[in-house]
Coordinates of C-alpha atoms in Angstrom, one line a residue:
Chain A
X1 CA -18.8 -50.6 38.6
X2 CA -17.4 -48.5 41.0
X3 CA -13.5 -47.6 39.6
X4 CA -15.5 -47.0 35.6
X5 CA -17.7 -44.5 37.1
X6 CA -14.4 -43.0 38.4
X7 CA -12.8 -43.5 35.4
X8 CA -15.7 -41.9 33.5
X9 CA -16.5 -39.2 36.0
X10 CA -12.0 -38.3 35.8
X11 CA -12.6 -38.0 32.3
X12 CA -15.7 -36.1 32.0
X13 CA -13.1 -33.4 34.2
X14 CA -10.2 -33.3 32.3
X15 CA -12.4 -33.1 29.2
X16 CA -14.0 -30.2 29.9
X17 CA -11.5 -28.2 31.8
X18 CA -9.7 -26.5 28.1
X19 CA -13.9 -26.1 26.6
X20 CA -14.5 -24.2 30.4
X21 CA -11.0 -22.5 29.6
X22 CA -11.3 -21.8 26.4
X23 CA -14.0 -17.9 27.0
X24 CA -11.5 -18.0 30.6
X25 CA -9.2 -17.3 27.5
X26 CA -10.7 -14.9 26.0
X27 CA -11.8 -13.1 29.5
X28 CA -7.4 -12.6 30.3
X29 CA -6.8 -11.8 27.1
X30 CA -9.5 -8.8 27.2
X31 CA -7.2 -8.2 30.9
X32 CA -4.1 -8.4 29.7
X33 CA -5.3 -6.1 26.6
X34 CA -6.8 -3.6 29.1
X35 CA -3.4 -3.2 30.5
X36 CA -2.0 -2.4 27.4
X37 CA -3.7 0.3 26.2
X38 CA -3.2 1.2 29.7
X39 CA 0.2 1.1 29.6
X40 CA 0.1 3.4 26.3
X41 CA 1.1 -0.1 24.5
X42 CA -2.2 0.1 21.5
X43 CA -0.1 -1.8 18.7
X44 CA 0.4 -5.0 21.1
X45 CA -3.2 -4.1 23.0
X46 CA -5.0 -4.1 19.3
X47 CA -3.5 -7.8 19.0
X48 CA -4.3 -9.6 22.2
X49 CA -8.2 -7.4 21.6
X50 CA -8.2 -9.7 18.6
X51 CA -6.9 -12.7 19.8
X52 CA -10.0 -11.9 22.8
X53 CA -11.8 -11.4 18.9
X54 CA -10.3 -15.2 18.2
X55 CA -10.7 -17.3 21.3
X56 CA -14.1 -16.1 21.7
X57 CA -17.3 -17.8 20.8
X58 CA -20.3 -15.6 22.2
X59 CA -21.1 -12.6 19.6
X60 CA -21.8 -10.0 22.5
X61 CA -18.3 -10.7 23.6
X62 CA -16.8 -10.8 20.0
X63 CA -18.7 -7.6 20.2
X64 CA -16.9 -6.0 23.0
X65 CA -13.4 -6.8 21.4
X66 CA -14.3 -5.6 18.5
X67 CA -15.1 -2.8 19.8
X68 CA -12.0 -2.1 21.5
X69 CA -9.2 -3.3 19.4
X70 CA -11.0 0.3 18.0
X71 CA -10.4 2.0 20.2
X72 CA -6.6 0.5 20.1
X73 CA -6.4 1.6 16.9
X74 CA -7.7 5.0 16.9
X75 CA -4.8 6.1 19.0
X76 CA -3.0 4.5 16.2
X77 CA -4.2 6.4 13.3
X78 CA -5.0 3.1 12.1
X79 CA -8.5 4.4 11.6
X80 CA -9.4 2.3 7.6
X81 CA -8.2 -0.8 9.6
X82 CA -10.7 0.1 12.0
X83 CA -13.4 0.6 10.0
X84 CA -12.5 -2.9 7.9
X85 CA -12.9 -4.8 11.7
X86 CA -16.0 -3.4 12.8
X87 CA -16.8 -4.4 9.4
X88 CA -17.5 -7.6 11.4
X89 CA -19.8 -7.4 14.3
X90 CA -22.4 -5.2 12.7
X91 CA -24.1 -8.3 11.8
X92 CA -23.8 -10.1 15.1
X93 CA -23.0 -7.0 17.7
X94 CA -25.7 -8.2 19.8
X95 CA -28.2 -5.8 21.5
X96 CA -29.2 -2.5 20.1
X97 CA -27.0 -0.4 22.4
X98 CA -23.6 -2.3 21.4
X99 CA -25.3 -2.2 17.6
X100 CA -25.4 1.4 18.2
X101 CA -21.7 1.5 19.5
X102 CA -20.1 -0.3 16.4
X103 CA -22.6 2.6 14.4
X104 CA -21.1 5.2 15.2
X105 CA -17.6 3.9 15.6
X106 CA -18.1 3.7 11.8
X107 CA -19.4 6.0 11.5
X108 CA -16.5 8.5 13.6
X109 CA -13.1 6.4 12.1
X110 CA -14.7 6.9 8.1
X111 CA -15.1 10.1 8.8
X112 CA -11.0 10.3 10.1
X113 CA -10.1 7.7 7.9
X114 CA -11.5 10.6 4.8
X115 CA -14.8 8.5 3.6
X116 CA -17.0 11.8 4.4
X117 CA -20.3 9.5 2.3
X118 CA -19.6 6.5 4.3
X119 CA -19.7 7.9 7.8
X120 CA -22.4 10.3 6.2
X121 CA -23.7 6.6 5.9
X122 CA -23.0 5.2 8.9
X123 CA -25.0 8.2 11.0
X124 CA -27.8 8.1 9.0
X125 CA -27.9 4.7 9.7
X126 CA -27.9 4.9 13.8
X127 CA -30.5 7.5 13.2
X128 CA -32.9 6.2 11.5
X129 CA -32.6 1.8 13.5
X130 CA -32.1 4.7 17.0
X131 CA -32.9 7.4 17.5
X132 CA -32.5 8.1 21.1
X133 CA -29.0 7.4 20.4
X134 CA -28.2 8.7 17.1
X135 CA -29.8 11.8 18.2
X136 CA -26.1 12.2 19.3
X137 CA -24.8 12.0 16.4
X138 CA -25.5 15.0 14.9
X139 CA -22.1 16.9 14.7
X140 CA -20.6 14.5 12.7
X141 CA -23.2 14.0 10.1
X142 CA -22.9 17.0 9.8
X143 CA -19.3 17.3 10.0
X144 CA -19.4 15.0 7.2
X145 CA -21.9 17.5 6.0
X146 CA -19.3 20.0 5.4
X147 CA -16.5 18.0 4.7
X148 CA -18.8 17.0 1.4
X149 CA -19.7 20.3 0.8
X150 CA -24.0 19.5 0.4
X151 CA -24.8 22.9 2.0
X152 CA -28.8 22.3 0.9
X153 CA -28.5 19.7 3.4
X154 CA -26.7 20.6 6.0
X155 CA -28.8 23.7 6.0
X156 CA -32.7 21.4 6.8
X157 CA -30.4 19.2 8.6
X158 CA -29.9 21.8 11.3
X159 CA -32.6 24.0 11.0
X160 CA -33.9 20.2 11.7
X161 CA -32.5 20.1 15.3
X162 CA -33.7 19.0 17.6
X163 CA -34.6 22.4 19.9
X164 CA -33.8 20.4 23.7
X165 CA -30.4 19.5 21.2
X166 CA -29.8 22.8 21.0
X167 CA -31.1 24.7 23.9
X168 CA -28.8 27.9 24.1
X169 CA -29.7 30.9 22.2
X170 CA -27.0 31.6 21.7
X171 CA -26.2 28.8 19.8
X172 CA -29.2 29.4 17.7
X173 CA -27.1 32.5 16.7
X174 CA -24.7 30.3 16.0
X175 CA -27.0 27.9 13.2
X176 CA -28.3 31.0 12.1
X177 CA -24.5 31.6 11.1
X178 CA -24.2 28.9 9.7
X179 CA -27.1 28.9 8.0
X180 CA -26.6 32.5 6.1
X181 CA -22.1 31.5 5.6
X182 CA -23.8 28.2 3.6
X183 CA -26.2 30.5 1.8
X184 CA -25.7 30.1 -2.3
X185 CA -24.5 34.0 -1.8
X186 CA -22.4 33.7 0.4
X187 CA -19.8 31.0 -0.6
X188 CA -16.6 31.2 -1.8
X189 CA -16.3 32.1 -5.6
X190 CA -14.1 29.1 -7.6
X191 CA -12.4 30.3 -9.9
X192 CA -12.4 27.9 -12.5
X193 CA -9.3 26.3 -14.2
X194 CA -11.0 26.2 -18.0
X195 CA -11.4 30.1 -17.3
X196 CA -8.6 31.0 -16.3
X197 CA -6.6 29.4 -19.0
X198 CA -8.9 31.5 -21.2
X199 CA -7.7 34.4 -19.7
X200 CA -4.1 33.6 -20.1
X201 CA -4.7 32.7 -23.7
X202 CA -5.9 36.2 -24.9
X203 CA -4.0 38.3 -22.3
X204 CA -1.1 37.2 -20.3
X205 CA -1.6 37.3 -17.2
X206 CA -4.5 38.0 -16.9
X207 CA -5.6 34.4 -16.0
X208 CA -3.1 34.1 -13.4
X209 CA -4.5 37.6 -11.8
X210 CA -8.3 35.4 -11.7
X211 CA -6.0 32.7 -9.7
X212 CA -5.6 35.4 -7.2
X213 CA -2.0 35.4 -8.3
X214 CA -1.6 39.4 -9.3
X215 CA 2.3 39.2 -8.8
X216 CA 2.9 35.7 -11.1
X217 CA 0.7 37.2 -14.2
X218 CA 2.9 40.5 -14.0
X219 CA 6.3 37.8 -14.1
X220 CA 4.7 36.1 -16.4
X221 CA 3.4 39.1 -18.7
X222 CA 7.2 40.4 -18.2
X223 CA 8.7 37.2 -18.8
X224 CA 6.2 36.8 -22.4
X225 CA 7.5 40.5 -23.3
X226 CA 10.7 40.3 -22.9
X227 CA 11.6 37.2 -24.5
X228 CA 9.7 39.0 -27.6
X229 CA 11.9 41.7 -27.0
X230 CA 14.8 39.7 -28.0
X231 CA 13.0 38.4 -31.3
X232 CA 12.8 41.6 -32.0
X233 CA 15.9 43.6 -31.6
X234 CA 17.9 39.7 -32.9
X235 CA 15.7 40.7 -36.3
X236 CA 16.1 44.6 -36.7
X237 CA 19.7 43.3 -36.2
X238 CA 19.9 40.4 -39.1
X239 CA 19.9 37.6 -36.8
X240 CA 16.6 36.0 -38.2
X241 CA 17.5 32.3 -37.4
X242 CA 19.0 32.9 -33.5
X243 CA 16.0 35.5 -33.4
X244 CA 13.5 32.3 -34.3
X245 CA 15.5 29.8 -32.1
X246 CA 16.5 31.8 -29.0
X247 CA 13.1 34.4 -28.3
X248 CA 10.7 32.9 -29.4
X249 CA 11.0 29.8 -28.9
X250 CA 11.9 30.7 -25.4
X251 CA 8.4 33.2 -25.9
X252 CA 6.7 29.7 -26.5
X253 CA 7.6 27.8 -23.3
X254 CA 6.5 32.1 -20.8
X255 CA 3.6 32.0 -22.9
X256 CA 2.4 28.0 -22.8
X257 CA 3.8 28.4 -19.7
X258 CA 2.0 30.9 -18.2
X259 CA -2.2 29.3 -20.0
X260 CA -1.0 25.9 -17.6
X261 CA 0.3 28.4 -15.4
X262 CA -2.7 30.0 -15.1
X263 CA -5.1 27.1 -14.8
X264 CA -2.9 25.9 -12.4
X265 CA -2.5 27.9 -9.9
X266 CA -6.8 28.7 -9.7
X267 CA -7.6 25.1 -9.1
X268 CA -5.4 25.1 -5.6
X269 CA -6.4 28.6 -5.1
X270 CA -10.5 27.4 -5.6
X271 CA -9.3 24.6 -2.9
X272 CA -7.1 26.4 -0.1
X273 CA -10.8 28.9 -0.6
X274 CA -13.1 25.7 0.1
X275 CA -10.5 23.9 3.0
X276 CA -10.9 27.1 4.9
X277 CA -14.0 28.0 4.4
X278 CA -15.0 24.2 6.0
X279 CA -12.4 23.9 8.5
X280 CA -14.4 27.9 9.8
X281 CA -17.7 25.9 9.8
X282 CA -16.2 23.3 11.3
X283 CA -14.9 24.7 14.1
X284 CA -18.3 27.1 14.1
X285 CA -19.9 22.9 14.0
X286 CA -17.6 22.0 17.5
X287 CA -18.4 24.5 18.9
X288 CA -22.2 24.1 18.5
X289 CA -21.3 21.1 20.0
X290 CA -19.9 22.8 23.0
X291 CA -23.6 23.6 23.6
X292 CA -24.7 20.4 23.6
X293 CA -24.1 17.9 26.4
X294 CA -24.7 14.4 24.3
X295 CA -22.3 15.2 21.8
X296 CA -19.7 17.2 24.3
X297 CA -19.6 13.3 25.4
X298 CA -19.7 11.7 22.0
X299 CA -16.9 14.2 21.1
X300 CA -14.9 12.9 24.4
X301 CA -15.4 9.7 24.2
X302 CA -14.3 9.3 20.0
X303 CA -11.2 11.5 21.2
Chain B
X1 CA -7.3 -55.3 41.8
X2 CA -6.4 -55.1 38.3
X3 CA -8.8 -52.4 37.4
X4 CA -7.8 -51.0 40.4
X5 CA -4.3 -50.5 39.3
X6 CA -4.6 -50.4 35.6
X7 CA -6.6 -46.6 36.7
X8 CA -3.6 -45.5 38.9
X9 CA -1.1 -46.3 36.0
X10 CA -4.1 -44.6 33.6
X11 CA -4.8 -41.6 35.6
X12 CA -1.2 -39.4 36.4
X13 CA -0.4 -40.7 33.0
X14 CA -4.2 -38.9 32.1
X15 CA -3.9 -36.0 33.6
X16 CA 0.7 -35.2 32.2
X17 CA -1.3 -35.5 28.7
X18 CA -4.3 -34.1 29.0
X19 CA -3.1 -31.5 31.8
X20 CA 0.0 -30.8 29.5
X21 CA -2.1 -30.5 26.6
X22 CA -4.3 -28.3 28.7
X23 CA -2.0 -25.7 30.4
X24 CA 1.0 -27.5 29.6
X25 CA 4.7 -25.1 27.2
X26 CA 3.8 -26.6 24.3
X27 CA -0.1 -26.2 23.6
X28 CA 0.5 -22.6 24.0
X29 CA 2.7 -22.0 21.8
X30 CA 0.2 -24.1 19.4
X31 CA -2.6 -21.8 20.3
X32 CA 0.1 -18.9 19.9
X33 CA 1.2 -20.2 16.3
X34 CA -3.2 -20.8 16.1
X35 CA -3.2 -17.3 16.3
X36 CA -0.1 -16.3 14.3
X37 CA -1.2 -18.0 11.3
X38 CA -5.0 -16.5 12.0
X39 CA -3.7 -13.2 11.9
X40 CA -2.2 -13.8 8.9
X41 CA -5.0 -15.2 6.9
X42 CA -6.6 -12.1 7.9
X43 CA -3.8 -9.9 6.0
X44 CA -2.7 -8.6 9.4
X45 CA 0.6 -9.7 8.7
X46 CA 2.4 -6.1 10.9
X47 CA 0.6 -8.3 13.7
X48 CA 1.9 -12.1 13.0
X49 CA 5.0 -11.1 12.6
X50 CA 5.3 -9.1 15.8
X51 CA 4.0 -12.1 18.0
X52 CA 5.9 -14.1 15.9
X53 CA 9.5 -11.8 16.6
X54 CA 8.6 -12.3 20.3
X55 CA 8.2 -16.6 20.2
X56 CA 11.8 -16.6 18.6
X57 CA 13.1 -14.2 21.0
X58 CA 12.2 -17.5 23.5
X59 CA 14.0 -19.7 20.8
X60 CA 15.4 -22.2 24.0
X61 CA 12.2 -23.2 24.6
X62 CA 10.9 -23.7 20.8
X63 CA 11.2 -27.9 20.6
X64 CA 13.4 -27.9 16.8
X65 CA 9.4 -27.7 14.8
X66 CA 8.0 -25.7 16.8
X67 CA 10.8 -23.4 15.8
X68 CA 10.8 -24.5 12.0
X69 CA 6.3 -23.5 11.9
X70 CA 7.4 -19.9 13.4
X71 CA 11.1 -19.4 10.8
X72 CA 8.1 -20.9 8.1
X73 CA 5.9 -18.3 9.6
X74 CA 8.4 -15.7 9.9
X75 CA 9.2 -16.2 6.5
X76 CA 5.7 -16.5 5.0
X77 CA 4.5 -12.9 7.2
X78 CA 7.6 -11.6 5.3
X79 CA 7.5 -12.6 1.8
X80 CA 3.6 -12.0 2.0
X81 CA 5.4 -8.3 2.3
X82 CA 7.9 -8.3 0.1
X83 CA 9.8 -8.1 2.0
X84 CA 13.2 -11.0 0.1
X85 CA 15.4 -11.2 1.6
X86 CA 15.0 -11.5 5.5
X87 CA 12.1 -13.9 4.1
X88 CA 14.6 -16.5 2.1
X89 CA 16.9 -16.3 5.3
X90 CA 14.2 -17.1 7.6
X91 CA 12.9 -19.2 5.3
X92 CA 16.0 -20.8 4.6
X93 CA 16.4 -21.6 8.3
X94 CA 13.4 -24.6 8.2
X95 CA 14.9 -28.0 9.1
X96 CA 14.2 -31.0 6.6
X97 CA 12.6 -32.4 9.5
X98 CA 9.7 -29.7 9.1
X99 CA 6.6 -30.5 6.4
X100 CA 7.0 -27.2 4.4
X101 CA 10.9 -27.9 3.9
X102 CA 10.5 -28.3 -0.1
X103 CA 8.4 -25.8 -0.1
X104 CA 9.9 -23.1 2.2
X105 CA 13.9 -24.7 0.1
X106 CA 11.4 -23.2 -3.2
X107 CA 10.2 -20.1 -1.8
X108 CA 13.8 -18.9 -0.2
X109 CA 15.5 -19.2 -4.0
X110 CA 13.1 -17.7 -5.7
X111 CA 13.2 -14.9 -3.3
X112 CA 17.4 -14.6 -3.8
X113 CA 16.2 -15.0 -7.4
X114 CA 14.0 -12.2 -7.5
X115 CA 16.6 -10.0 -5.2
X116 CA 19.5 -11.2 -7.5
X117 CA 21.3 -13.1 -5.9
X118 CA 20.7 -15.6 -8.7
X119 CA 25.0 -17.9 -8.2
X120 CA 22.5 -18.3 -4.3
X121 CA 19.8 -19.3 -6.1
X122 CA 20.9 -21.8 -7.2
X123 CA 23.1 -23.2 -4.9
X124 CA 19.8 -23.6 -2.3
X125 CA 18.4 -26.2 -4.8
X126 CA 21.3 -27.7 -6.8
X127 CA 21.7 -28.9 -2.8
X128 CA 17.9 -29.5 -2.3
X129 CA 17.2 -32.8 -0.5
X130 CA 13.7 -34.9 -1.2
X131 CA 12.6 -37.9 -1.4
X132 CA 12.0 -39.3 -5.5
X133 CA 9.4 -36.9 -6.6
X134 CA 8.8 -36.0 -10.0
X135 CA 7.0 -33.0 -8.7
X136 CA 9.7 -31.4 -6.9
X137 CA 13.0 -32.9 -9.4
X138 CA 10.5 -31.7 -12.4
X139 CA 9.8 -28.4 -10.4
X140 CA 13.8 -28.1 -9.4
X141 CA 15.0 -28.3 -12.8
X142 CA 12.3 -25.4 -14.8
X143 CA 13.6 -23.9 -11.3
X144 CA 17.6 -23.5 -12.3
X145 CA 15.9 -23.5 -16.4
X146 CA 14.7 -20.2 -15.5
X147 CA 17.9 -19.4 -13.3
X148 CA 20.0 -20.6 -15.9
X149 CA 18.3 -17.8 -18.4
X150 CA 18.3 -14.5 -15.7
X151 CA 22.0 -15.7 -15.8
X152 CA 21.8 -15.1 -19.6
X153 CA 23.3 -18.7 -19.6
X154 CA 21.7 -20.3 -23.0
X155 CA 23.4 -23.2 -23.3
X156 CA 22.9 -24.1 -19.9
X157 CA 19.0 -23.5 -19.7
X158 CA 18.8 -25.6 -22.6
X159 CA 20.4 -28.7 -21.7
X160 CA 18.1 -28.4 -19.3
X161 CA 15.0 -27.7 -21.6
X162 CA 14.9 -30.3 -22.8
X163 CA 13.6 -31.8 -19.7
X164 CA 10.6 -29.7 -20.2
X165 CA 8.4 -33.5 -22.0
X166 CA 8.1 -34.4 -18.5
X167 CA 6.7 -31.0 -17.4
X168 CA 3.7 -31.2 -15.6
X169 CA 0.6 -29.5 -15.6
X170 CA 1.7 -27.1 -12.9
X171 CA 4.4 -24.7 -15.5
X172 CA 3.9 -26.2 -18.2
X173 CA 3.2 -23.1 -19.8
X174 CA 5.6 -21.3 -18.0
X175 CA 8.3 -23.7 -19.8
X176 CA 6.5 -22.7 -23.6
X177 CA 7.2 -19.5 -22.4
X178 CA 10.3 -19.6 -21.2
X179 CA 11.8 -21.3 -24.2
X180 CA 10.7 -18.1 -26.5
X181 CA 11.8 -15.4 -23.3
X182 CA 15.2 -17.9 -24.8
X183 CA 14.3 -17.2 -28.1
X184 CA 13.8 -13.8 -27.7
X185 CA 17.4 -13.3 -25.6
X186 CA 19.4 -15.4 -28.1
X187 CA 18.0 -13.1 -30.8
X188 CA 18.5 -9.6 -28.9
X189 CA 20.5 -7.4 -30.9
X190 CA 23.8 -6.7 -29.3
X191 CA 24.4 -2.5 -29.9
X192 CA 27.8 -1.0 -29.2
X193 CA 27.2 2.2 -27.1
X194 CA 31.2 3.2 -29.1
X195 CA 28.7 3.0 -32.8
X196 CA 26.5 5.0 -31.5
X197 CA 28.7 7.7 -30.6
X198 CA 30.5 7.4 -33.3
X199 CA 26.4 8.1 -35.5
X200 CA 25.8 10.3 -33.5
X201 CA 28.5 12.2 -34.1
X202 CA 28.5 12.2 -38.1
X203 CA 24.6 13.0 -37.8
X204 CA 23.7 14.0 -33.7
X205 CA 20.6 11.7 -33.4
X206 CA 21.1 9.2 -35.1
X207 CA 22.8 7.0 -32.7
X208 CA 19.8 6.8 -30.7
X209 CA 17.9 6.1 -33.2
X210 CA 20.7 3.4 -34.0
X211 CA 19.7 2.4 -29.9
X212 CA 16.4 1.8 -30.4
X213 CA 15.6 6.1 -27.9
X214 CA 13.6 6.7 -32.1
X215 CA 10.9 10.6 -30.6
X216 CA 15.0 10.9 -27.9
X217 CA 17.3 11.1 -31.6
X218 CA 14.9 13.3 -33.4
X219 CA 14.7 15.5 -30.5
X220 CA 18.8 15.5 -30.3
X221 CA 19.0 16.6 -33.9
X222 CA 16.3 19.5 -33.8
X223 CA 17.8 20.6 -30.6
X224 CA 22.3 20.6 -32.3
X225 CA 20.4 21.8 -35.7
X226 CA 18.8 24.7 -34.1
X227 CA 21.6 26.1 -31.8
X228 CA 24.1 25.1 -34.8
X229 CA 21.6 27.1 -37.5
X230 CA 21.3 30.4 -34.6
X231 CA 25.7 29.8 -34.3
X232 CA 26.1 29.8 -38.2
X233 CA 23.8 33.4 -38.2
X234 CA 25.5 35.1 -36.0
X235 CA 28.7 33.4 -37.9
X236 CA 27.2 35.3 -40.8
X237 CA 26.0 38.5 -39.4
X238 CA 28.4 39.5 -37.0
X239 CA 32.1 37.5 -38.2
X240 CA 34.3 34.9 -36.3
X241 CA 35.9 37.0 -33.4
X242 CA 31.9 38.4 -32.5
X243 CA 31.2 37.6 -28.8
X244 CA 27.7 36.0 -30.2
X245 CA 29.1 34.0 -31.8
X246 CA 32.1 33.2 -29.8
X247 CA 29.1 32.3 -26.8
X248 CA 26.9 30.4 -29.0
X249 CA 29.2 27.9 -30.9
X250 CA 30.4 27.6 -27.1
X251 CA 26.7 26.5 -25.9
X252 CA 26.0 24.0 -29.7
X253 CA 29.3 22.8 -29.0
X254 CA 28.4 21.7 -25.3
X255 CA 24.9 19.9 -26.2
X256 CA 27.6 18.8 -29.9
X257 CA 28.7 16.6 -27.4
X258 CA 26.2 16.8 -24.4
X259 CA 24.3 14.4 -27.9
X260 CA 27.9 11.7 -28.4
X261 CA 27.6 10.7 -25.4
X262 CA 23.9 10.9 -24.6
X263 CA 23.7 7.7 -27.6
X264 CA 26.2 5.9 -26.2
X265 CA 24.9 6.1 -22.9
X266 CA 21.3 5.4 -24.7
X267 CA 22.6 2.2 -25.5
X268 CA 22.9 1.0 -22.6
X269 CA 20.1 2.1 -21.0
X270 CA 18.1 0.1 -23.5
X271 CA 20.3 -2.9 -23.0
X272 CA 18.8 -2.4 -19.2
X273 CA 15.2 -2.3 -19.5
X274 CA 15.5 -5.0 -22.0
X275 CA 16.9 -6.9 -19.6
X276 CA 14.5 -6.0 -17.1
X277 CA 12.3 -6.3 -18.9
X278 CA 12.8 -9.8 -19.4
X279 CA 14.2 -10.8 -16.0
X280 CA 10.6 -9.2 -14.4
X281 CA 8.9 -11.9 -17.3
X282 CA 10.8 -14.4 -16.0
X283 CA 10.7 -14.1 -13.0
X284 CA 7.4 -13.7 -13.2
X285 CA 7.2 -17.3 -14.9
X286 CA 9.3 -19.0 -12.5
X287 CA 6.4 -17.6 -9.3
X288 CA 3.4 -19.1 -11.1
X289 CA 3.8 -22.4 -10.7
X290 CA 5.5 -22.9 -7.3
X291 CA 1.7 -20.8 -5.6
X292 CA 0.4 -23.2 -8.1
X293 CA 2.3 -26.2 -6.3
X294 CA 2.1 -25.2 -2.7
X295 CA -0.7 -23.1 -1.7

């Protein structure tokens, strides 16, 4: 009986070892990943964080590994991948503080991946479910609204900010300035490609002027006049066929090319102006965040 | 006493086996491979490849079975990343002892075929060694028939197609399409670049129409005709010695000759496009049964 008991105890000991080691393996993988991360080996660190996720059977540990992996992926610029990986943790994130962190990272990665609608949506979720913590995400939300060109919503949002978040007088002035710049009258005027094409159809070069490229307009109009001149000169000298095949073929190329070019220039000008405007507004919002300690903390952790 | 002896013999054995199973190198490698498979299933192919490369660096520590697994997984990861030649080299390095042997040979050969290395692909399949299996034998015959079509060996294809009657459900539809491809290839008109050039010399653009490029032919004709008319206009107005006539005639001549040359190359271009399209269809139909059989 004594031997049988000893045998059973030995078996239990031997069988228990691997099951205990699973949690240990996950912790070891986390430790190794942290070391790799500290050493700047972000790709290898992301793999080890994934290993920690794989080896762990506890939702909280999995979420922590996933968040750390997202940190490593952000360092390598793989925001979309970080977002996809974080999505698996959202339903099982565990305590509210972790779930909030997951939502924040998802919002940040969405923003950096160019999915501004997704970023705004995740921030709204964070603000709704975790009002206390979510308020600190106002900068990310405002930046997303700028990228989405939702000016009225941006104005309302900034007006409704908790005064505790933006305590300084100069910040209040900055918000007023943003509101003034995003009013309908102050927004950069877009150049309609269709209108530019229409103008170029009736008066060569005019569509280019409208699109903000007067030099190109003058060049295109001169080219059209020259080709018509070639046609006229050849026709006057009795070379009617040559006038058509050389002069008029050149003219139609310049004419229709000018119409198409005017439309493209208008679209390019509108995009460039809007990009510059968004850049300017984003800088103003970031300087606002510089006055907000909570947002500054968030911005630093995001970097 | 009996029990004590039994226990004394059993305990070291158990310790050796189980502790080896938990901490030993081989189980660690197994765990690593299990993690690699997990990464591959998630689509993290770069990460899986990175780990497999690190494993391959310790080739001395790998048992033949493990080395086969590493080669197979590296080849499979590269196949999924569409790096087919490196994939083939890893897949074909798997030994006959591996349970993935047949899969690696078929996919290795397919990868080679996809990259235009038809003879090497055929050689891999010809020497394929397996125990009697109707599925494997039929699949090999089907793949070799596909390679015959890719190499343009229609007679050999027809020989192999005679055994398509035994085709399994895995490739019966593809086998039917292969027969259609054979007929299309056999019936493809053999156009001559010389005839195309000659036709364009007679009527500019006609050679391109003959090559199957109708729009290019019409455009070529209009260009040369317009330039010819312009040259005639200058000739009529200022005679054959004028600078305008000479300039225009030179330009027209260049376009005329260029059109002849373009018609000759259009035939080759058309043949290449036709061949490429057929090759893609054949490769696609070779691929589907492999995916069905081995996935």
